[in-house]
XYZ file of C-alpha atoms in Angstrom:
563
model
C 86.371 -17.629 13.950
C 89.825 -16.913 15.450
C 89.998 -20.461 16.758
C 89.232 -21.814 13.271
C 91.948 -19.663 11.711
C 94.471 -20.798 14.332
C 93.558 -24.418 13.678
C 94.110 -24.071 9.918
C 97.524 -22.517 10.610
C 98.527 -25.358 12.907
C 97.160 -28.234 10.856
C 100.410 -28.540 8.938
C 102.164 -29.306 12.219
C 100.193 -32.511 12.673
C 101.599 -35.708 11.222
C 99.518 -38.729 10.216
C 102.169 -41.274 9.144
C 99.807 -44.216 8.484
C 97.345 -42.149 6.483
C 100.165 -40.518 4.557
C 101.740 -43.923 3.842
C 98.446 -45.320 2.536
C 97.892 -42.275 0.365
C 101.391 -42.452 -1.106
C 100.976 -46.190 -1.718
C 97.701 -45.643 -3.556
C 99.248 -42.929 -5.717
C 102.227 -45.170 -6.510
C 100.076 -48.173 -7.383
C 97.791 -45.977 -9.459
C 100.772 -44.615 -11.379
C 102.189 -48.076 -12.027
C 98.783 -49.329 -13.149
C 98.351 -46.380 -15.481
C 101.768 -47.023 -17.065
C 100.957 -50.711 -17.586
C 97.582 -49.897 -19.171
C 99.200 -47.225 -21.366
C 101.780 -49.671 -22.688
C 99.153 -52.363 -23.221
C 96.746 -50.056 -25.051
C 99.355 -48.382 -27.266
C 101.713 -51.242 -28.110
C 100.108 -54.616 -27.361
C 96.330 -54.810 -27.901
C 94.990 -54.586 -31.449
C 91.268 -54.955 -30.810
C 90.355 -51.320 -30.282
C 91.724 -48.540 -32.471
C 90.444 -45.782 -30.172
C 92.642 -47.059 -27.331
C 95.668 -47.225 -29.624
C 95.322 -43.521 -30.353
C 94.112 -42.491 -26.895
C 95.384 -44.927 -24.265
C 94.023 -44.342 -20.773
C 91.877 -41.348 -21.777
C 89.960 -43.519 -24.234
C 88.920 -45.798 -21.390
C 86.956 -42.966 -19.791
C 84.487 -43.380 -22.627
C 83.532 -46.826 -21.345
C 83.280 -45.642 -17.755
C 80.881 -42.862 -18.741
C 78.962 -45.220 -21.005
C 78.507 -47.693 -18.137
C 77.180 -44.890 -15.925
C 74.910 -43.384 -18.598
C 71.696 -45.265 -17.837
C 71.944 -45.494 -14.031
C 72.777 -41.785 -13.743
C 70.588 -40.506 -16.582
C 67.628 -39.472 -14.476
C 69.805 -37.316 -12.223
C 71.716 -35.306 -14.829
C 69.785 -35.582 -18.104
C 66.432 -34.456 -19.402
C 63.570 -36.905 -19.221
C 63.442 -38.674 -22.574
C 60.843 -41.381 -22.109
C 58.090 -39.835 -20.028
C 56.482 -36.453 -20.535
C 58.258 -35.049 -17.518
C 60.474 -36.208 -14.674
C 57.882 -34.653 -12.393
C 55.616 -37.597 -13.251
C 58.308 -40.060 -12.257
C 58.871 -38.121 -9.042
C 55.115 -38.272 -8.360
C 55.303 -42.068 -8.330
C 58.271 -42.104 -5.949
C 56.570 -39.611 -3.619
C 53.264 -41.499 -3.686
C 55.013 -44.780 -2.909
C 56.967 -43.348 0.003
C 54.015 -41.468 1.474
C 55.376 -38.017 0.708
C 53.423 -35.032 -0.567
C 52.489 -35.276 -4.240
C 51.854 -31.559 -4.619
C 54.036 -29.570 -7.023
C 55.059 -25.928 -7.225
C 54.259 -23.988 -10.398
C 54.379 -25.846 -13.727
C 56.362 -29.046 -14.400
C 60.054 -28.470 -14.976
C 59.687 -29.916 -18.464
C 56.658 -29.131 -20.575
C 54.705 -32.186 -21.772
C 55.331 -33.032 -25.418
C 52.792 -35.701 -26.230
C 49.718 -35.008 -24.124
C 46.868 -35.078 -26.615
C 43.995 -34.930 -24.137
C 42.949 -32.563 -21.351
C 40.062 -32.891 -18.918
C 37.018 -30.631 -18.938
C 36.378 -29.138 -15.528
C 32.722 -28.736 -14.568
C 30.849 -25.492 -13.938
C 29.675 -26.981 -10.669
C 32.365 -29.181 -9.215
C 31.995 -31.744 -6.412
C 33.637 -32.067 -3.040
C 35.842 -35.118 -2.630
C 33.434 -36.846 -0.246
C 30.781 -36.770 -2.991
C 32.887 -39.044 -5.214
C 32.480 -42.764 -4.544
C 35.274 -44.855 -3.111
C 33.892 -47.928 -4.854
C 36.204 -48.858 -7.714
C 35.040 -52.426 -8.221
C 34.699 -54.030 -11.641
C 33.194 -57.429 -12.508
C 34.620 -59.727 -15.183
C 32.829 -62.685 -16.760
C 29.252 -63.906 -16.807
C 26.979 -64.642 -13.851
C 28.025 -68.302 -14.002
C 31.725 -67.462 -14.072
C 32.385 -64.016 -12.671
C 35.039 -62.296 -10.610
C 34.802 -58.859 -9.010
C 38.016 -56.978 -8.305
C 38.322 -54.463 -5.489
C 40.100 -51.955 -7.724
C 40.114 -50.784 -11.330
C 43.919 -50.608 -11.166
C 46.160 -53.673 -11.166
C 49.783 -54.600 -11.549
C 50.433 -55.708 -15.097
C 52.187 -58.936 -16.064
C 55.650 -59.465 -14.524
C 57.042 -62.965 -14.395
C 58.720 -64.393 -11.339
C 62.082 -64.907 -12.972
C 62.083 -61.722 -14.978
C 61.973 -60.066 -11.563
C 63.552 -61.498 -8.439
C 61.778 -63.798 -5.949
C 61.986 -61.000 -3.388
C 60.345 -58.561 -5.798
C 57.505 -60.990 -6.498
C 56.962 -61.365 -2.764
C 56.898 -57.596 -2.307
C 54.397 -57.127 -5.136
C 52.233 -59.950 -3.797
C 52.110 -58.446 -0.314
C 51.647 -54.943 -1.734
C 48.685 -56.172 -3.777
C 47.244 -57.955 -0.744
C 47.570 -54.863 1.449
C 46.294 -52.550 -1.285
C 43.451 -54.814 -2.435
C 44.265 -54.830 -6.131
C 44.932 -57.643 -8.659
C 48.380 -58.798 -9.682
C 49.197 -60.578 -12.973
C 51.665 -63.485 -12.844
C 53.205 -62.798 -16.243
C 53.821 -65.682 -18.614
C 56.240 -67.309 -16.146
C 53.175 -68.668 -14.373
C 52.274 -69.141 -10.734
C 55.081 -69.675 -8.216
C 55.040 -69.983 -4.454
C 56.284 -66.404 -4.178
C 52.828 -65.171 -5.195
C 51.529 -66.805 -1.989
C 53.911 -64.805 0.195
C 51.158 -63.556 2.527
C 49.740 -67.045 3.111
C 50.057 -68.286 6.675
C 50.967 -71.944 6.662
C 48.377 -74.316 8.107
C 48.813 -77.990 8.960
C 46.251 -79.000 6.338
C 48.460 -77.354 3.697
C 50.852 -80.285 3.918
C 48.516 -82.182 1.594
C 49.410 -79.986 -1.390
C 52.629 -78.359 -0.205
C 56.205 -79.610 -0.260
C 57.247 -78.854 3.330
C 60.727 -78.627 4.871
C 60.912 -78.277 8.644
C 64.021 -77.918 10.753
C 64.958 -79.712 13.937
C 64.622 -78.157 17.372
C 68.300 -77.240 17.096
C 67.754 -75.431 13.781
C 64.777 -73.574 15.197
C 66.832 -72.609 18.231
C 69.603 -71.254 16.015
C 67.002 -69.223 14.083
C 65.699 -67.588 17.256
C 69.174 -66.787 18.561
C 70.345 -65.243 15.266
C 67.113 -63.268 15.012
C 67.623 -61.910 18.531
C 71.272 -61.014 17.962
C 71.007 -59.730 14.368
C 67.761 -59.578 12.381
C 65.045 -61.802 10.946
C 66.382 -61.680 7.361
C 69.769 -63.141 8.311
C 68.104 -65.617 10.675
C 65.867 -66.842 7.861
C 68.864 -67.286 5.543
C 70.729 -69.328 8.173
C 67.635 -71.453 8.808
C 67.083 -72.058 5.094
C 70.683 -73.173 4.636
C 70.299 -75.640 7.502
C 66.937 -77.050 6.389
C 66.799 -77.007 2.575
C 69.400 -79.059 0.752
C 68.405 -78.029 -2.747
C 69.627 -75.701 -5.484
C 66.002 -74.567 -5.773
C 65.846 -73.244 -2.209
C 64.396 -69.944 -3.482
C 61.254 -71.781 -4.548
C 60.276 -72.214 -0.890
C 58.500 -69.667 1.257
C 59.247 -69.326 4.959
C 56.522 -69.092 7.583
C 57.813 -67.129 10.569
C 55.149 -68.468 12.926
C 55.475 -72.215 12.355
C 59.131 -72.040 11.194
C 58.560 -74.252 8.154
C 59.616 -73.757 4.543
C 57.006 -74.656 1.950
C 56.238 -74.503 -1.757
C 53.374 -75.657 -3.941
C 53.689 -79.348 -4.764
C 52.130 -79.644 -8.194
C 52.627 -83.436 -8.101
C 49.994 -83.707 -5.369
C 46.542 -84.901 -6.533
C 44.040 -82.234 -7.591
C 41.482 -83.191 -4.941
C 43.753 -82.100 -2.069
C 44.201 -78.555 -3.415
C 41.992 -75.849 -1.838
C 38.508 -75.684 -3.325
C 38.430 -71.887 -2.924
C 41.206 -69.337 -3.330
C 42.759 -68.782 0.138
C 41.626 -65.446 1.541
C 45.091 -64.513 2.813
C 46.739 -64.158 -0.602
C 46.550 -61.463 -3.280
C 44.011 -61.392 -6.100
C 46.069 -63.244 -8.741
C 45.463 -63.244 -12.499
C 47.209 -66.175 -14.179
C 48.808 -65.378 -17.533
C 49.392 -68.163 -20.019
C 52.029 -67.434 -22.660
C 53.169 -69.296 -25.749
C 55.615 -71.369 -23.678
C 52.748 -72.663 -21.494
C 55.017 -72.263 -18.467
C 53.530 -73.647 -15.303
C 50.754 -75.534 -17.127
C 52.743 -77.843 -19.410
C 53.532 -81.542 -19.244
C 56.912 -83.172 -19.812
C 56.437 -82.936 -23.582
C 55.711 -79.207 -23.414
C 51.996 -79.596 -24.218
C 49.119 -78.102 -22.237
C 48.319 -80.086 -19.098
C 44.653 -79.626 -18.051
C 45.170 -80.936 -14.522
C 48.203 -78.731 -13.842
C 46.121 -75.780 -15.045
C 43.299 -76.688 -12.675
C 45.732 -76.876 -9.759
C 47.107 -73.453 -10.642
C 43.642 -71.938 -10.838
C 42.900 -73.004 -7.265
C 44.974 -69.922 -6.351
C 43.981 -67.551 -9.171
C 40.839 -65.611 -10.040
C 41.121 -65.260 -13.828
C 43.192 -66.375 -16.810
C 44.791 -64.137 -19.416
C 46.108 -65.721 -22.622
C 48.989 -63.673 -23.952
C 48.803 -63.439 -27.731
C 50.944 -60.314 -28.086
C 52.684 -57.611 -26.058
C 53.299 -54.028 -27.089
C 57.050 -54.074 -26.618
C 57.894 -57.333 -28.307
C 54.906 -59.012 -30.001
C 56.750 -62.308 -29.632
C 57.056 -64.711 -26.730
C 58.999 -63.924 -23.574
C 62.783 -63.889 -23.478
C 64.590 -64.987 -20.327
C 68.361 -65.268 -20.534
C 70.157 -68.229 -18.969
C 71.446 -66.107 -16.088
C 67.854 -65.680 -14.926
C 66.716 -69.281 -15.395
C 67.621 -70.437 -11.906
C 66.835 -73.870 -10.458
C 63.781 -72.393 -8.749
C 62.454 -70.796 -11.924
C 63.074 -74.014 -13.837
C 61.122 -75.968 -11.206
C 57.971 -73.902 -11.590
C 58.170 -73.477 -15.362
C 58.977 -77.091 -16.141
C 62.143 -76.312 -18.129
C 65.916 -76.816 -17.899
C 67.853 -74.473 -15.651
C 70.638 -72.141 -16.832
C 69.551 -72.268 -20.482
C 68.160 -69.313 -22.468
C 64.378 -69.484 -22.398
C 62.986 -68.030 -25.622
C 59.246 -68.578 -25.977
C 57.721 -69.290 -29.408
C 56.252 -66.369 -31.335
C 52.917 -68.103 -31.776
C 50.569 -69.319 -29.071
C 50.214 -73.068 -29.753
C 46.407 -73.060 -29.726
C 45.883 -69.939 -31.814
C 46.549 -70.975 -35.401
C 43.170 -69.403 -36.153
C 40.822 -67.232 -34.121
C 38.315 -70.080 -34.103
C 40.900 -72.379 -32.532
C 41.834 -69.718 -29.966
C 38.205 -69.160 -28.974
C 37.658 -72.924 -28.661
C 40.654 -73.091 -26.329
C 39.134 -70.247 -24.279
C 35.993 -72.360 -23.890
C 38.124 -75.269 -22.662
C 39.835 -73.094 -20.052
C 36.495 -71.729 -18.830
C 35.190 -75.251 -18.331
C 38.352 -76.375 -16.543
C 38.626 -73.383 -14.208
C 35.034 -72.163 -13.974
C 36.505 -68.648 -13.966
C 36.753 -65.748 -16.446
C 39.220 -66.073 -19.323
C 40.544 -63.271 -21.522
C 43.260 -62.488 -24.042
C 46.058 -59.932 -24.321
C 46.612 -58.436 -27.771
C 48.074 -55.441 -29.569
C 45.974 -53.598 -32.156
C 47.480 -52.614 -35.475
C 44.323 -51.808 -37.437
C 40.562 -51.532 -37.178
C 40.157 -54.368 -39.671
C 42.239 -56.765 -37.580
C 40.210 -56.134 -34.418
C 36.959 -56.426 -36.351
C 37.703 -60.130 -36.864
C 37.714 -60.605 -33.091
C 34.489 -58.645 -32.631
C 32.582 -60.469 -35.350
C 33.551 -63.853 -33.952
C 32.593 -62.752 -30.427
C 29.198 -61.645 -31.728
C 28.721 -64.976 -33.523
C 29.602 -67.029 -30.437
C 27.297 -65.006 -28.174
C 24.390 -65.286 -30.630
C 24.899 -69.045 -30.733
C 25.014 -69.083 -26.921
C 28.519 -70.513 -26.961
C 30.984 -69.721 -24.178
C 34.047 -69.772 -26.402
C 34.827 -66.048 -26.416
C 37.008 -63.824 -24.185
C 35.420 -62.309 -21.083
C 37.959 -59.504 -21.327
C 40.495 -58.186 -23.796
C 43.715 -56.655 -22.546
C 44.992 -54.128 -25.069
C 48.672 -53.332 -24.813
C 49.795 -50.146 -26.517
C 52.770 -49.855 -28.832
C 54.752 -48.199 -26.025
C 54.269 -51.147 -23.698
C 57.398 -52.096 -21.812
C 59.570 -55.147 -21.371
C 62.788 -56.006 -19.619
C 64.028 -57.820 -22.727
C 62.712 -57.121 -26.221
C 63.984 -56.321 -29.727
C 64.431 -52.555 -30.127
C 62.945 -52.580 -33.622
C 59.696 -54.044 -32.303
C 59.548 -51.517 -29.467
C 59.784 -48.662 -31.956
C 57.796 -49.783 -34.975
C 55.066 -52.306 -34.153
C 51.526 -51.744 -32.938
C 49.167 -48.863 -32.285
C 49.185 -46.324 -29.453
C 46.796 -47.189 -26.649
C 44.548 -44.125 -27.058
C 43.726 -44.897 -30.687
C 43.466 -48.628 -30.007
C 41.027 -48.082 -27.131
C 38.698 -45.945 -29.209
C 38.609 -48.576 -31.937
C 37.990 -51.440 -29.510
C 35.290 -49.680 -27.507
C 33.490 -48.394 -30.607
C 33.443 -51.713 -32.470
C 32.326 -53.727 -29.449
C 29.428 -51.301 -28.978
C 28.502 -51.248 -32.667
C 28.221 -55.049 -32.700
C 26.226 -55.151 -29.474
C 28.682 -57.155 -27.388
C 30.279 -54.466 -25.232
C 28.444 -55.553 -22.069
C 29.882 -59.064 -22.464
C 33.541 -58.062 -22.859
C 35.553 -55.901 -20.473
C 38.528 -53.906 -21.756
C 41.823 -53.728 -19.872
C 44.212 -51.009 -21.051
C 47.958 -51.048 -20.573
C 50.643 -48.599 -21.696
C 53.000 -46.252 -19.874
C 50.686 -45.128 -17.058
C 52.340 -43.315 -14.169
C 49.993 -40.756 -12.654
C 46.208 -40.584 -12.076
C 45.634 -38.362 -15.122
C 47.293 -40.996 -17.331
C 44.890 -43.622 -16.042
C 41.791 -41.448 -16.177
C 42.311 -40.661 -19.860
C 42.247 -44.408 -20.607
C 39.032 -44.840 -18.612
C 37.428 -41.969 -20.532
C 38.391 -43.627 -23.816
C 36.664 -46.865 -22.896
C 38.816 -48.889 -20.521
C 37.134 -50.771 -17.674
C 40.423 -51.561 -15.952
C 44.007 -50.294 -16.227
C 47.051 -52.530 -15.826
C 50.288 -50.802 -14.801
C 53.828 -52.166 -14.915
C 56.434 -49.379 -15.023
C 55.013 -47.242 -12.242
C 54.636 -50.234 -9.948
C 58.276 -51.066 -10.685
C 59.218 -47.507 -9.694
C 57.177 -47.809 -6.509
C 59.162 -50.961 -5.691
C 62.467 -49.108 -5.958
C 63.383 -49.256 -9.660
C 65.919 -46.523 -10.531
C 65.565 -47.124 -14.299
C 69.129 -48.380 -14.753
C 67.836 -50.500 -17.693
C 69.786 -53.600 -16.733
C 66.652 -55.764 -16.450
C 67.622 -58.389 -19.043
C 70.792 -59.504 -17.274
C 72.726 -59.376 -20.537
C 76.501 -58.831 -20.680
C 76.948 -59.892 -17.078
C 75.164 -56.830 -15.703
C 72.197 -56.926 -13.380
C 69.629 -54.695 -11.721
C 71.500 -52.624 -9.083
C 68.622 -52.662 -6.580
C 67.891 -56.399 -6.719
C 64.461 -55.887 -8.274
C 64.846 -57.426 -11.741
C 67.659 -59.920 -11.296
C 68.445 -63.415 -10.056
C 71.829 -62.253 -8.744
C 71.787 -63.430 -5.129
C 74.125 -60.722 -3.878
C 71.983 -57.935 -5.337
C 68.754 -59.605 -4.219
C 69.940 -59.877 -0.631
C 69.585 -56.118 -0.214
C 65.995 -55.941 -1.464
C 63.702 -54.809 1.362
C 60.576 -56.889 0.793
C 58.404 -55.553 3.611
C 59.286 -51.906 3.010
C 58.677 -52.136 -0.732
C 55.377 -53.929 -0.183
C 54.174 -50.919 1.819
C 55.427 -48.553 -0.889
C 53.595 -50.508 -3.589
C 50.342 -50.401 -1.640
C 50.847 -46.695 -0.910
C 51.314 -45.876 -4.601
C 48.078 -47.662 -5.485
C 46.152 -45.906 -2.700
C 47.409 -42.463 -3.767
C 46.544 -43.248 -7.377
C 42.902 -43.960 -6.503
C 42.697 -40.958 -4.184
C 43.999 -38.594 -6.850
C 41.671 -40.091 -9.445
C 38.792 -39.173 -7.140
C 40.165 -35.622 -6.936
C 40.111 -35.382 -10.728
C 36.604 -36.808 -10.929
C 35.456 -34.206 -8.393
C 36.617 -31.229 -10.461
C 34.972 -32.843 -13.519
C 31.692 -33.009 -11.595
C 31.528 -36.810 -11.766
C 30.663 -38.973 -8.754
C 31.381 -42.381 -10.326
C 34.218 -43.521 -12.549
C 31.779 -45.403 -14.798
C 30.124 -42.091 -15.783
C 33.073 -40.644 -17.672
C 33.616 -41.075 -21.385
C 35.455 -39.204 -24.126
C 32.965 -36.294 -23.934
C 34.810 -35.308 -20.747
C 38.013 -34.879 -22.736
C 39.177 -32.069 -24.967
C 41.996 -32.232 -27.491
C 44.545 -29.617 -28.421
């Protein structure tokens, strides 16, 4: 202690001329800058009356406003979810940390309508099955998923190429389905695929010289594989759409799907080293359109050589309309896969082109089933019992007539469904909450005797296992999650997903900004994504155990109580 006191007494004797000079220079420059801004705000500019009255100080308002969303979760109460503890659960589950909490949540839930009934005689965890499979479609055209949880629709383009790769590998490691979003299938969804020589038939391949490969190995040895790959790409691919190519570390080739190759050279079966992919078709028909923007049957068939099911997007909870991708996100790579012009706002039509009537939509479903020989479903938002009844009655009619033109599954998106870019008024005022919508859908499908033919996928603001289990009890066969998977991939909820006003996602997750994307840790986030899914299923089994239920399929709304 005496030595510390002596040091503090002597510190004034030390002189740091360079540091002192830099400090004085910074103070001087700051003062000059402040004077210039003061004069400009008070006497020159006439665009902002606040700055005329409060020069300099008024600018703090914009600094705080810019920091409001990125810093909200650290200093403000949780406004969107029931509790920040639920958000923290996702982060902990993704990173492999303990998901146990102490005492009650720091913020009491406001909107939890349902609670679970615990059994008089509970089960041990090992008495609850680990089998969470679910089968979609008929015997002729069926697909069985390894999990009842999947990543909901996120387009490659709305999120970065690196993020799509991380989600694809996370889904492959975790054995759960991943939805392409209406941007369609891109090579990034095949991130886990190991390039084979026979792939050259349907792949566009770029391979470097021996010199380029030597440079790659040297840079990798001296620095790291990420920088080595970037150097190699720059040497090999002379294209603005370089991001559309994957890189195989074993063969040192860059490759992407060549949709101009003939259909017969595409794989007859989905490669077993890629994720379980659900192809979503939106109103823009991205990825399955011809040069005139119309549906291209052969392009669709090529796409489905890598996908297990098709989901036609009729509506989404957050926006109801087609997707909205600003020009800053429509890169050359995105334009290549979607068949559109680059660097132009991409606003999809409100209406799906083959859904002027439900009859027309169901006929188009039949066409897709015949072309793909795989299950086909639709994504909708319920607004009333009467509106959904029209779907159910037509499904019943088609099944009675032994016609295949009906959806094998219906994805129901709740009114609180999310989106990186959507009109605020639609987010707040359109659609029905998922709990009420599920009860209507499940009840009507049973009343009309078609429930066994149509699976229900539920989607809306699911974070933790209790969120998901409520939806299963209300009738869902499968739950699609978007927000929580985004959190598991590193999202800090800065709400800069759209790319508007020149701002972009700070973690490189939902942006096409190359500088921000360069820091995205694909392999690490893939493990986090898989870890979140695994913890979700494990904790669902824990809940089933205390409810005295050994199989997920056994629960229904009788296991819930309201308050």
